[in-house]
Short mmCIF file of C-alpha atoms in Angstrom, two decimals:
data_model
loop_
_atom_site.label_atom_id
_atom_site.label_comp_id
_atom_site.label_asym_id
_atom_site.label_seq_id
_atom_site.Cartn_x
_atom_site.Cartn_y
_atom_site.Cartn_z
CA MET A 1 5.89 -23.81 -2.93
CA THR A 2 7.96 -20.80 -4.25
CA ILE A 3 9.66 -21.34 -7.22
CA ASN A 4 12.12 -18.10 -7.48
CA THR A 5 14.43 -17.33 -10.41
CA GLN A 6 13.36 -13.78 -10.14
CA PRO A 7 15.26 -11.04 -7.87
CA THR A 8 13.30 -9.16 -5.38
CA ALA A 9 12.00 -5.98 -4.14
CA ILE A 10 10.54 -3.93 -1.91
CA MET A 11 8.09 -0.85 -2.26
CA LEU A 12 8.29 2.26 0.26
CA VAL A 13 6.97 4.56 -0.26
CA ILE A 14 7.01 7.29 1.95
CA GLY A 15 4.54 10.44 3.78
CA ASN A 16 2.36 11.03 5.94
CA GLU A 17 -0.29 11.65 3.56
CA VAL A 18 -0.83 8.03 2.24
CA LEU A 19 -1.52 7.34 5.53
CA SER A 20 -3.60 9.89 6.09
CA GLY A 21 -6.22 8.65 4.04
CA ARG A 22 -5.81 12.61 2.47
CA THR A 23 -4.10 11.11 -0.86
CA LYS A 24 -4.49 7.49 -2.65
CA ASP A 25 -1.68 5.66 -3.53
CA LYS A 26 -1.10 5.31 -6.35
CA ASN A 27 2.38 3.90 -7.06
CA ILE A 28 2.84 0.21 -5.75
CA GLY A 29 0.52 -1.14 -8.00
CA TRP A 30 2.17 0.55 -10.97
CA VAL A 31 5.48 -0.35 -9.30
CA ALA A 32 3.99 -4.08 -9.05
CA GLU A 33 2.52 -3.81 -12.43
CA GLN A 34 6.43 -3.11 -14.06
CA LEU A 35 8.52 -5.00 -11.99
CA THR A 36 6.30 -7.88 -12.63
CA ASN A 37 6.48 -7.64 -16.66
CA HIS A 38 10.00 -6.85 -16.50
CA GLY A 39 10.63 -10.06 -14.45
CA ILE A 40 11.02 -9.44 -10.68
CA LYS A 41 8.67 -10.61 -7.82
CA LEU A 42 7.36 -7.86 -5.74
CA VAL A 43 7.94 -9.23 -1.71
CA GLU A 44 6.73 -6.07 0.09
CA ALA A 45 4.87 -3.28 0.05
CA ARG A 46 5.13 -0.43 2.49
CA ILE A 47 3.72 2.87 3.54
CA ILE A 48 5.64 4.65 6.49
CA MET A 49 5.38 7.97 7.77
CA ASP A 50 7.77 11.18 7.17
CA ASP A 51 9.81 10.22 9.83
CA HIS A 52 14.03 10.53 10.14
CA ASP A 53 14.32 7.73 12.22
CA THR A 54 11.52 4.99 10.60
CA ILE A 55 13.51 5.78 7.40
CA VAL A 56 16.78 4.88 8.37
CA GLU A 57 15.65 2.01 10.13
CA THR A 58 13.84 1.16 7.27
CA ILE A 59 15.44 1.58 4.92
CA ARG A 60 18.48 -0.44 6.57
CA LYS A 61 16.37 -2.92 7.34
CA LEU A 62 14.67 -3.80 4.14
CA SER A 63 17.75 -3.22 1.54
CA LYS A 64 19.36 -6.40 3.53
CA GLU A 65 16.24 -8.91 2.79
CA VAL A 66 15.97 -8.10 -1.34
CA GLU A 67 18.10 -7.60 -4.42
CA TYR A 68 16.29 -4.15 -4.56
CA VAL A 69 14.33 -1.59 -2.53
CA PHE A 70 12.73 0.83 -4.59
CA THR A 71 11.15 4.18 -2.58
CA SER A 72 8.90 7.19 -3.44
CA GLY A 73 7.91 10.17 -1.98
CA GLY A 74 9.61 12.39 -0.08
CA ILE A 75 12.23 14.43 -2.11
CA GLY A 76 10.67 17.38 -3.12
CA PRO A 77 12.05 20.96 -1.74
CA THR A 78 10.56 21.33 2.23
CA HIS A 79 10.70 20.99 4.98
CA ASP A 80 8.44 17.70 4.85
CA ASP A 81 10.57 15.66 2.38
CA ILE A 82 13.12 14.24 4.98
CA THR A 83 13.71 11.47 2.12
CA THR A 84 17.06 12.02 1.19
CA SER A 85 18.89 12.92 4.79
CA ALA A 86 17.35 9.77 5.76
CA VAL A 87 18.70 6.94 3.10
CA ALA A 88 22.16 8.72 3.30
CA LYS A 89 21.92 7.95 6.85
CA ALA A 90 21.20 4.78 6.83
CA PHE A 91 24.00 3.96 4.90
CA ASN A 92 26.24 6.36 6.75
CA VAL A 93 26.86 8.54 3.83
CA PRO A 94 27.08 12.79 4.26
CA VAL A 95 24.81 14.49 1.98
CA LEU A 96 26.49 16.34 -1.10
CA ARG A 97 25.74 19.08 -3.50
CA ASN A 98 25.42 17.02 -6.31
CA GLU A 99 27.19 19.31 -9.42
CA GLU A 100 25.48 17.63 -12.19
CA ALA A 101 22.19 17.78 -10.11
CA LEU A 102 22.81 21.82 -9.69
CA ARG A 103 22.93 22.14 -13.57
CA ARG A 104 20.37 19.93 -14.27
CA LEU A 105 18.19 22.36 -11.99
CA LYS A 106 19.55 25.50 -13.39
CA ASN A 107 19.32 24.31 -16.92
CA HIS A 108 15.51 23.07 -16.13
CA TYR A 109 14.29 26.64 -14.57
CA LYS A 110 16.09 29.33 -16.78
CA GLY A 111 14.24 31.71 -18.66
CA THR A 112 11.26 30.30 -15.83
CA GLY A 113 11.01 33.45 -13.86
CA ILE A 114 10.80 30.85 -10.62
CA GLU A 115 14.00 31.40 -8.47
CA LEU A 116 16.80 28.36 -7.76
CA ASN A 117 16.62 29.30 -4.05
CA SER A 118 17.30 27.53 -0.97
CA ALA A 119 14.59 25.65 -1.34
CA ARG A 120 15.09 24.07 -4.59
CA LEU A 121 18.39 23.99 -3.97
CA LYS A 122 18.02 21.39 -1.64
CA MET A 123 17.03 19.09 -4.46
CA ALA A 124 20.53 19.40 -5.53
CA ASP A 125 21.62 17.64 -2.37
CA ILE A 126 22.17 13.77 -2.83
CA PRO A 127 24.35 11.74 -0.68
CA GLU A 128 28.35 11.10 -1.57
CA GLY A 129 28.37 8.55 -3.93
CA ALA A 130 24.76 7.59 -5.33
CA LEU A 131 24.02 7.62 -8.85
CA LEU A 132 21.33 9.91 -10.44
CA ILE A 133 17.43 9.00 -11.61
CA ASP A 134 16.93 11.17 -14.87
CA ASN A 135 13.87 13.06 -14.21
CA PRO A 136 12.35 14.11 -17.40
CA VAL A 137 9.06 15.41 -15.80
CA SER A 138 10.66 18.57 -13.62
CA ALA A 139 14.02 17.54 -14.17
CA ALA A 140 15.15 17.85 -9.98
CA PRO A 141 16.91 13.81 -10.39
CA GLY A 142 15.94 10.94 -7.67
CA PHE A 143 19.03 8.51 -6.80
CA ASN A 144 20.53 5.47 -6.17
CA ILE A 145 22.89 4.34 -3.57
CA GLU A 146 23.50 0.32 -3.23
CA ASN A 147 20.56 -1.12 -3.51
CA VAL A 148 17.48 1.34 -3.53
CA PHE A 149 16.31 3.20 -5.70
CA VAL A 150 14.81 6.61 -4.85
CA MET A 151 12.07 8.28 -6.49
CA ALA A 152 9.71 11.32 -6.31
CA GLY A 153 6.29 10.71 -5.31
CA VAL A 154 4.14 12.62 -7.50
CA PRO A 155 2.89 9.49 -10.08
CA LYS A 156 3.58 11.13 -13.09
CA ILE A 157 7.19 11.43 -12.23
CA MET A 158 7.63 8.65 -10.39
CA GLN A 159 6.89 6.88 -13.74
CA ALA A 160 9.10 8.20 -15.88
CA MET A 161 12.31 7.70 -12.88
CA LEU A 162 10.93 4.16 -12.51
CA ASP A 163 10.89 3.83 -16.68
CA GLY A 164 14.65 4.71 -16.25
CA ILE A 165 15.58 2.21 -13.66
CA LEU A 166 14.18 -0.49 -15.14
CA LYS A 167 16.45 -0.03 -18.28
CA ASN A 168 19.72 -0.13 -16.80
CA ILE A 169 18.44 -3.19 -14.03
CA LYS A 170 18.90 -6.62 -14.05
CA SER A 171 15.24 -8.21 -14.82
CA GLY A 172 14.66 -11.96 -14.09
CA SER A 173 12.74 -14.70 -15.97
CA LYS A 174 9.17 -12.98 -16.97
CA MET A 175 5.95 -15.01 -14.64
CA VAL A 176 3.59 -16.15 -17.94
CA SER A 177 -0.51 -16.55 -16.36
CA ILE A 178 -3.54 -17.26 -17.62
CA SER A 179 -6.85 -15.51 -16.35
CA ILE A 180 -9.86 -17.56 -16.77
CA ALA A 181 -13.32 -16.64 -15.33
CA CYS A 182 -16.35 -18.28 -14.75
CA LYS A 183 -19.71 -17.58 -14.10
CA ILE A 184 -19.17 -20.91 -10.03
CA GLY A 185 -18.75 -19.50 -6.90
CA GLU A 186 -15.13 -19.89 -5.79
CA GLY A 187 -16.42 -22.75 -3.33
CA ASN A 188 -17.33 -24.80 -5.06
CA LEU A 189 -13.77 -24.64 -6.79
CA ALA A 190 -11.39 -24.73 -4.66
CA GLN A 191 -10.34 -28.42 -3.84
CA GLU A 192 -9.91 -29.38 -7.25
CA LEU A 193 -7.75 -26.04 -7.85
CA GLN A 194 -6.11 -27.08 -4.95
CA ASN A 195 -5.27 -30.69 -6.60
CA ILE A 196 -4.38 -28.86 -9.85
CA GLU A 197 -2.07 -26.37 -8.15
CA ASN A 198 -0.18 -29.54 -6.04
CA ALA A 199 -0.08 -31.69 -8.83
CA ASP A 200 2.39 -29.11 -10.13
CA ASP A 201 5.29 -28.04 -7.53
CA ASN A 202 5.65 -25.07 -10.99
CA ILE A 203 2.81 -23.00 -11.03
CA GLU A 204 0.15 -21.20 -8.76
CA ILE A 205 -2.73 -20.99 -8.92
CA GLY A 206 -4.91 -17.48 -7.22
CA CYS A 207 -9.08 -17.40 -6.45
CA TYR A 208 -10.61 -14.30 -7.08
CA PRO A 209 -14.01 -14.27 -6.15
CA TRP A 210 -16.26 -11.69 -7.93
CA PHE A 211 -20.26 -10.04 -8.21
CA LYS A 212 -21.84 -8.53 -10.80
CA SER A 213 -25.22 -7.68 -10.32
CA GLY A 214 -26.46 -10.57 -8.61
CA VAL A 215 -24.49 -12.67 -10.63
CA ILE A 216 -21.58 -15.12 -8.44
CA GLY A 217 -18.31 -15.69 -10.34
CA THR A 218 -14.52 -16.45 -9.76
CA ASN A 219 -11.83 -15.63 -11.84
CA ILE A 220 -8.31 -17.85 -11.57
CA VAL A 221 -5.18 -16.86 -12.57
CA VAL A 222 -2.70 -19.71 -12.92
CA ARG A 223 0.82 -18.23 -12.71
CA SER A 224 4.28 -20.39 -13.43
CA LEU A 225 7.53 -19.37 -14.61
CA ASN A 226 7.45 -22.18 -17.41
CA LYS A 227 4.76 -21.27 -20.49
CA ASP A 228 4.23 -25.31 -20.37
CA SER A 229 3.12 -26.08 -16.69
CA CYS A 230 1.30 -22.59 -16.56
CA GLN A 231 -0.37 -23.84 -20.19
CA ARG A 232 -0.98 -27.32 -18.78
CA ALA A 233 -2.52 -26.24 -15.72
CA SER A 234 -5.07 -23.87 -17.39
CA ILE A 235 -6.34 -26.81 -19.54
CA LYS A 236 -6.69 -28.65 -16.37
CA VAL A 237 -8.83 -25.67 -15.27
CA LYS A 238 -10.22 -24.93 -18.19
CA ASN A 239 -11.89 -28.89 -17.89
CA PHE A 240 -12.98 -28.60 -14.58
CA ILE A 241 -15.00 -25.57 -15.52
CA LYS A 242 -16.98 -27.28 -18.28
CA THR A 243 -18.07 -30.89 -16.02
CA PHE A 244 -20.31 -27.25 -14.49
CA GLY A 245 -22.02 -26.92 -17.84
CA GLU A 246 -20.33 -23.43 -17.44
CA THR A 247 -18.21 -21.93 -20.51
CA PRO A 248 -14.45 -20.49 -19.47
CA GLU A 249 -13.47 -17.50 -20.36
CA ILE A 250 -10.51 -16.71 -20.99
CA ILE A 251 -9.54 -13.01 -19.43
CA GLU A 252 -7.06 -9.85 -20.11
CA MET B 1 7.50 16.44 16.56
CA THR B 2 4.51 13.68 17.59
CA ILE B 3 1.53 14.42 19.12
CA ASN B 4 -0.16 11.85 19.86
CA THR B 5 -3.64 11.41 22.10
CA GLN B 6 -4.80 8.87 19.42
CA PRO B 7 -4.55 4.90 18.98
CA THR B 8 -1.46 3.92 17.31
CA ALA B 9 -3.32 1.02 14.03
CA ILE B 10 -1.12 -0.84 10.89
CA MET B 11 -3.07 -1.75 8.44
CA LEU B 12 -2.20 -5.40 6.93
CA VAL B 13 -2.56 -6.01 3.45
CA ILE B 14 -1.77 -9.76 2.88
CA GLY B 15 -2.37 -11.10 -1.15
CA ASN B 16 -0.42 -12.59 -3.84
CA GLU B 17 -2.32 -10.36 -6.28
CA VAL B 18 -1.84 -6.93 -5.38
CA LEU B 19 1.85 -7.91 -5.38
CA SER B 20 1.88 -8.87 -8.96
CA GLY B 21 -0.05 -5.51 -9.81
CA ARG B 22 -3.05 -8.00 -11.80
CA THR B 23 -5.44 -6.40 -8.13
CA LYS B 24 -5.01 -2.60 -7.52
CA ASP B 25 -4.88 -2.43 -3.49
CA LYS B 26 -8.37 0.10 -2.72
CA ASN B 27 -8.31 -1.13 1.06
CA ILE B 28 -5.37 0.47 2.72
CA GLY B 29 -6.61 4.29 1.33
CA TRP B 30 -10.17 3.39 2.76
CA VAL B 31 -9.08 1.99 5.42
CA ALA B 32 -6.37 4.96 6.42
CA GLU B 33 -9.63 8.11 5.61
CA GLN B 34 -12.10 5.93 7.97
CA LEU B 35 -9.20 5.58 10.87
CA THR B 36 -8.03 9.43 11.03
CA ASN B 37 -12.33 10.46 10.97
CA HIS B 38 -12.24 7.73 13.84
CA GLY B 39 -8.77 9.58 15.29
CA ILE B 40 -6.58 6.36 15.43
CA LYS B 41 -3.38 7.56 13.74
CA LEU B 42 -2.62 4.63 10.92
CA VAL B 43 1.33 4.63 11.52
CA GLU B 44 2.17 2.33 8.81
CA ALA B 45 0.88 0.32 5.57
CA ARG B 46 1.79 -2.94 4.88
CA ILE B 47 1.19 -5.47 1.99
CA ILE B 48 2.89 -9.30 1.60
CA MET B 49 2.20 -12.40 0.17
CA ASP B 50 0.41 -15.52 1.36
CA ASP B 51 2.73 -16.81 2.88
CA HIS B 52 2.00 -18.54 5.84
CA ASP B 53 5.21 -18.09 7.89
CA THR B 54 5.52 -13.93 7.07
CA ILE B 55 2.29 -13.73 7.87
CA VAL B 56 2.91 -15.80 11.61
CA GLU B 57 5.76 -13.45 11.95
CA THR B 58 4.15 -10.26 10.69
CA ILE B 59 0.87 -10.78 12.63
CA ARG B 60 3.35 -11.63 16.03
CA LYS B 61 5.71 -8.26 15.32
CA LEU B 62 3.25 -5.78 14.23
CA SER B 63 0.32 -6.80 17.02
CA LYS B 64 3.58 -5.93 19.89
CA GLU B 65 3.66 -2.18 17.52
CA VAL B 66 0.54 -0.60 18.04
CA GLU B 67 -3.02 -0.92 19.44
CA TYR B 68 -4.78 -1.72 16.76
CA VAL B 69 -3.52 -4.23 13.61
CA PHE B 70 -6.23 -3.96 10.35
CA THR B 71 -5.86 -6.97 8.34
CA SER B 72 -7.51 -7.82 4.40
CA GLY B 73 -7.31 -10.63 2.62
CA GLY B 74 -7.45 -13.88 2.13
CA ILE B 75 -9.77 -15.56 4.37
CA GLY B 76 -11.91 -17.00 1.68
CA PRO B 77 -12.35 -20.69 0.84
CA THR B 78 -10.06 -21.35 -1.57
CA HIS B 79 -6.52 -23.01 -1.12
CA ASP B 80 -4.65 -19.70 -0.91
CA ASP B 81 -6.86 -18.50 2.14
CA ILE B 82 -4.47 -19.10 4.85
CA THR B 83 -5.04 -16.32 6.47
CA THR B 84 -6.91 -17.21 9.34
CA SER B 85 -4.82 -20.50 10.09
CA ALA B 86 -1.64 -18.07 9.77
CA VAL B 87 -3.10 -15.56 12.63
CA ALA B 88 -4.05 -18.87 14.65
CA LYS B 89 -0.54 -19.54 14.61
CA ALA B 90 0.32 -16.32 15.33
CA PHE B 91 -1.53 -16.64 18.81
CA ASN B 92 0.15 -19.85 19.45
CA VAL B 93 -4.12 -21.10 19.59
CA PRO B 94 -6.17 -23.75 17.50
CA VAL B 95 -8.35 -22.67 14.92
CA LEU B 96 -12.07 -24.63 15.43
CA ARG B 97 -15.44 -24.87 13.30
CA ASN B 98 -17.39 -21.95 15.73
CA GLU B 99 -21.19 -22.87 16.05
CA GLU B 100 -21.90 -19.06 15.30
CA ALA B 101 -20.24 -18.83 12.31
CA LEU B 102 -22.03 -21.75 11.40
CA ARG B 103 -24.75 -20.56 11.33
CA ARG B 104 -24.95 -17.50 9.85
CA LEU B 105 -23.21 -19.64 6.68
CA LYS B 106 -25.94 -22.21 7.00
CA ASN B 107 -29.27 -19.53 7.24
CA HIS B 108 -26.83 -17.29 4.18
CA TYR B 109 -26.80 -20.23 1.99
CA LYS B 110 -30.08 -22.21 2.79
CA GLY B 111 -32.69 -21.92 -0.40
CA THR B 112 -29.26 -20.45 -2.73
CA GLY B 113 -29.08 -23.70 -4.63
CA ILE B 114 -25.55 -23.45 -3.65
CA GLU B 115 -23.95 -25.80 -1.25
CA LEU B 116 -22.32 -25.37 2.22
CA ASN B 117 -19.39 -27.83 1.15
CA SER B 118 -16.14 -28.55 2.62
CA ALA B 119 -14.49 -25.34 0.96
CA ARG B 120 -17.21 -22.77 1.82
CA LEU B 121 -17.86 -24.35 5.60
CA LYS B 122 -13.60 -23.40 6.06
CA MET B 123 -15.47 -19.98 6.72
CA ALA B 124 -16.74 -20.90 9.07
CA ASP B 125 -13.34 -21.94 11.06
CA ILE B 126 -12.03 -19.61 13.28
CA PRO B 127 -9.54 -18.83 15.75
CA GLU B 128 -9.94 -19.91 19.55
CA GLY B 129 -11.13 -17.26 21.47
CA ALA B 130 -11.80 -15.02 18.41
CA LEU B 131 -14.02 -12.47 18.24
CA LEU B 132 -16.96 -12.64 14.91
CA ILE B 133 -16.70 -10.11 12.97
CA ASP B 134 -20.41 -9.13 11.01
CA ASN B 135 -20.33 -9.08 7.34
CA PRO B 136 -23.71 -7.79 6.61
CA VAL B 137 -22.78 -8.77 2.55
CA SER B 138 -21.83 -12.12 2.06
CA ALA B 139 -22.14 -13.99 5.81
CA ALA B 140 -18.67 -14.87 6.28
CA PRO B 141 -17.35 -13.72 9.63
CA GLY B 142 -13.79 -11.77 10.09
CA PHE B 143 -12.86 -12.40 13.68
CA ASN B 144 -10.76 -10.32 15.90
CA ILE B 145 -8.20 -11.91 18.39
CA GLU B 146 -6.29 -10.15 20.38
CA ASN B 147 -5.41 -6.33 18.74
CA VAL B 148 -6.03 -7.68 15.28
CA PHE B 149 -8.51 -7.36 13.77
CA VAL B 150 -9.04 -9.81 10.23
CA MET B 151 -11.09 -8.79 7.23
CA ALA B 152 -11.69 -9.87 3.96
CA GLY B 153 -9.71 -8.42 1.14
CA VAL B 154 -13.12 -7.66 -1.19
CA PRO B 155 -13.00 -3.99 -0.51
CA LYS B 156 -17.90 -3.96 -0.41
CA ILE B 157 -16.91 -6.37 2.32
CA MET B 158 -13.98 -5.26 4.26
CA GLN B 159 -15.93 -1.86 4.03
CA ALA B 160 -18.95 -3.41 5.70
CA MET B 161 -16.44 -5.51 8.17
CA LEU B 162 -14.47 -2.20 9.42
CA ASP B 163 -18.00 0.00 9.62
CA GLY B 164 -18.86 -2.86 12.22
CA ILE B 165 -15.90 -2.39 14.13
CA LEU B 166 -15.41 1.75 14.31
CA LYS B 167 -18.79 1.04 15.99
CA ASN B 168 -16.81 -1.14 19.10
CA ILE B 169 -13.30 0.00 19.47
CA LYS B 170 -11.91 2.85 21.44
CA SER B 171 -11.66 6.34 19.00
CA GLY B 172 -9.09 9.19 19.57
CA SER B 173 -8.84 12.31 19.32
CA LYS B 174 -9.94 14.23 15.96
CA MET B 175 -7.42 15.46 14.14
CA VAL B 176 -8.28 18.73 12.74
CA SER B 177 -7.15 19.52 9.43
CA ILE B 178 -7.34 22.47 6.74
CA SER B 179 -5.88 22.35 3.44
CA ILE B 180 -5.10 25.84 1.09
CA ALA B 181 -4.40 25.59 -3.06
CA CYS B 182 -1.65 28.78 -3.93
CA LYS B 183 -0.54 28.97 -7.10
CA ILE B 184 2.43 28.81 -5.94
CA GLY B 185 5.85 26.44 -6.22
CA GLU B 186 6.59 24.33 -3.28
CA GLY B 187 9.87 25.66 -3.73
CA ASN B 188 8.96 28.71 -2.73
CA LEU B 189 6.76 28.45 -0.27
CA ALA B 190 9.23 25.65 1.68
CA GLN B 191 11.69 27.99 4.59
CA GLU B 192 8.84 30.33 5.54
CA LEU B 193 6.04 27.01 6.21
CA GLN B 194 8.89 25.23 7.61
CA ASN B 195 9.78 28.82 10.11
CA ILE B 196 5.14 29.02 10.49
CA GLU B 197 5.99 24.84 11.67
CA ASN B 198 8.84 25.59 14.09
CA ALA B 199 6.31 27.76 15.79
CA ASP B 200 3.10 25.63 17.48
CA ASP B 201 4.78 21.86 19.44
CA ASN B 202 1.10 20.56 18.07
CA ILE B 203 0.62 21.39 14.20
CA GLU B 204 2.22 19.62 10.95
CA ILE B 205 2.12 20.77 7.70
CA GLY B 206 2.00 19.27 4.79
CA CYS B 207 3.33 20.35 0.78
CA TYR B 208 2.01 19.03 -1.73
CA PRO B 209 2.45 20.13 -6.05
CA TRP B 210 0.36 19.91 -8.51
CA PHE B 211 0.65 20.34 -12.08
CA LYS B 212 -2.21 21.41 -14.23
CA SER B 213 -2.78 22.31 -17.64
CA GLY B 214 1.43 23.84 -17.12
CA VAL B 215 0.01 25.98 -13.93
CA ILE B 216 2.35 24.69 -10.56
CA GLY B 217 1.03 25.36 -7.55
CA THR B 218 0.76 24.02 -4.06
CA ASN B 219 -1.50 21.77 -1.45
CA ILE B 220 -0.87 23.65 1.69
CA VAL B 221 -1.90 21.36 4.64
CA VAL B 222 -2.23 22.19 8.13
CA ARG B 223 -2.50 19.40 10.89
CA SER B 224 -3.70 19.76 14.63
CA LEU B 225 -5.27 17.92 17.59
CA ASN B 226 -5.62 20.98 18.78
CA LYS B 227 -8.29 23.50 16.39
CA ASP B 228 -7.08 27.23 17.52
CA SER B 229 -3.45 25.93 16.88
CA CYS B 230 -4.36 24.57 13.37
CA GLN B 231 -6.59 27.89 12.87
CA ARG B 232 -3.84 30.29 13.74
CA ALA B 233 -1.91 28.63 11.84
CA SER B 234 -4.02 28.46 9.25
CA ILE B 235 -4.26 32.40 8.51
CA LYS B 236 -0.34 32.54 8.59
CA VAL B 237 -0.43 30.41 6.41
CA LYS B 238 -2.82 32.60 4.62
CA ASN B 239 -1.60 35.91 5.18
CA PHE B 240 1.81 34.94 3.61
CA ILE B 241 0.02 33.28 0.33
CA LYS B 242 -0.94 36.79 0.08
CA THR B 243 2.77 38.65 0.22
CA PHE B 244 2.85 36.88 -3.47
CA GLY B 245 -0.56 38.63 -4.39
CA GLU B 246 -2.08 35.55 -4.72
CA THR B 247 -5.49 34.80 -3.32
CA PRO B 248 -4.99 31.68 -1.11
CA GLU B 249 -8.22 29.29 -1.68
CA ILE B 250 -8.97 26.79 0.97
CA ILE B 251 -9.67 22.80 -0.01
CA GLU B 252 -12.02 20.45 0.40
#
């Protein structure tokens, strides 16, 4: 069952440091949560290497599959920052010195004693035709070309960029969800939850087992684009939990 | 520059709850770190939905691209646990009740008062010909079919399963890395670090900027399969940092 009046998106994290385990990605979870709140459905997330051809091919493929592709990582001043040139290549446009990006960088570094050298100037190089994405933290902008939004990898900067982006793009229907916790193993819930899910095409039910201090339990999440469906199903779930002599607990 | 006497791997996380942002994935970072320590190169990580066709197609494609595919999620007892049937389908084999898995589940639940009902019995259903992966936490096994290792999504269980797997598969050359921190903006380091990297095909240099209490700095990571190359390059990096009047600090 797929219900979808929501734009779809893929998150693409670019960086060897994430795949080596040196850096633990925090951007996917953040983007996932923000998109959900915005009514955009994240259908996949992917982490790839700082490899030019890999980035080019991945951007070309994914940008055709969904409404929005968000990327993080690889737009800084150093030699391993190759995302900008790879994304430009994916859309067959040149990378050009962007006057507005240059103005922002000059303004940012003015009076800091930090030289706007050739490495830093690279951050003013943007694919032709792309729109700048504001960076209120450290000035160097991200950019939007076609349906691809290219953001910094540093979480604080990525989060600020995403805030700006989400104010300007089409949002979708909000997913409503009700989360219910109980001290019952998921194996005892499985069959009836499937029945409840099957009874209404508008809902999805997720089951997440937990173990705390020797106690086994399950969090049940009912999700729907339709508020009434969500509530009806969650009442069924709560009543079912009560048949075990347990008190369902609404969480979050 | 790619140096590779290491087996390659892809990590595949399966679960709507991760893409909705409800659950923050902790498995990719863990697997990344363990594989790096084991000399296996993680070339991609991907998070996909609990969708049967998506899982089938993704497993078919990725299992041809690398030596090992590791998955987490979707092997529990509930209706949204569809990884087992999808992986079986990917390799065109049936799912069968596995006698050894059944024995382990019976043993685990014996005397607990928890019924081994039809939902829980589903966890003894394994693709034909697959080898079981031990689950020392909650008995229900993962499995290995062809080059795909199917693990649980709960981090504690996934970690225990991976421990067992890594004792039994081919490891590769260990990547050696030296991490150096300095209070210099990466924009001042970029050109010379690229020169140092270009001087030796055996090394990779990563640059990771940081901001702490108003101080700007960069962590520089020199990585190589060759210990001597790594040390030679890191000496060059340290000497370069000293030219700024800064003291390089070895971290980790």
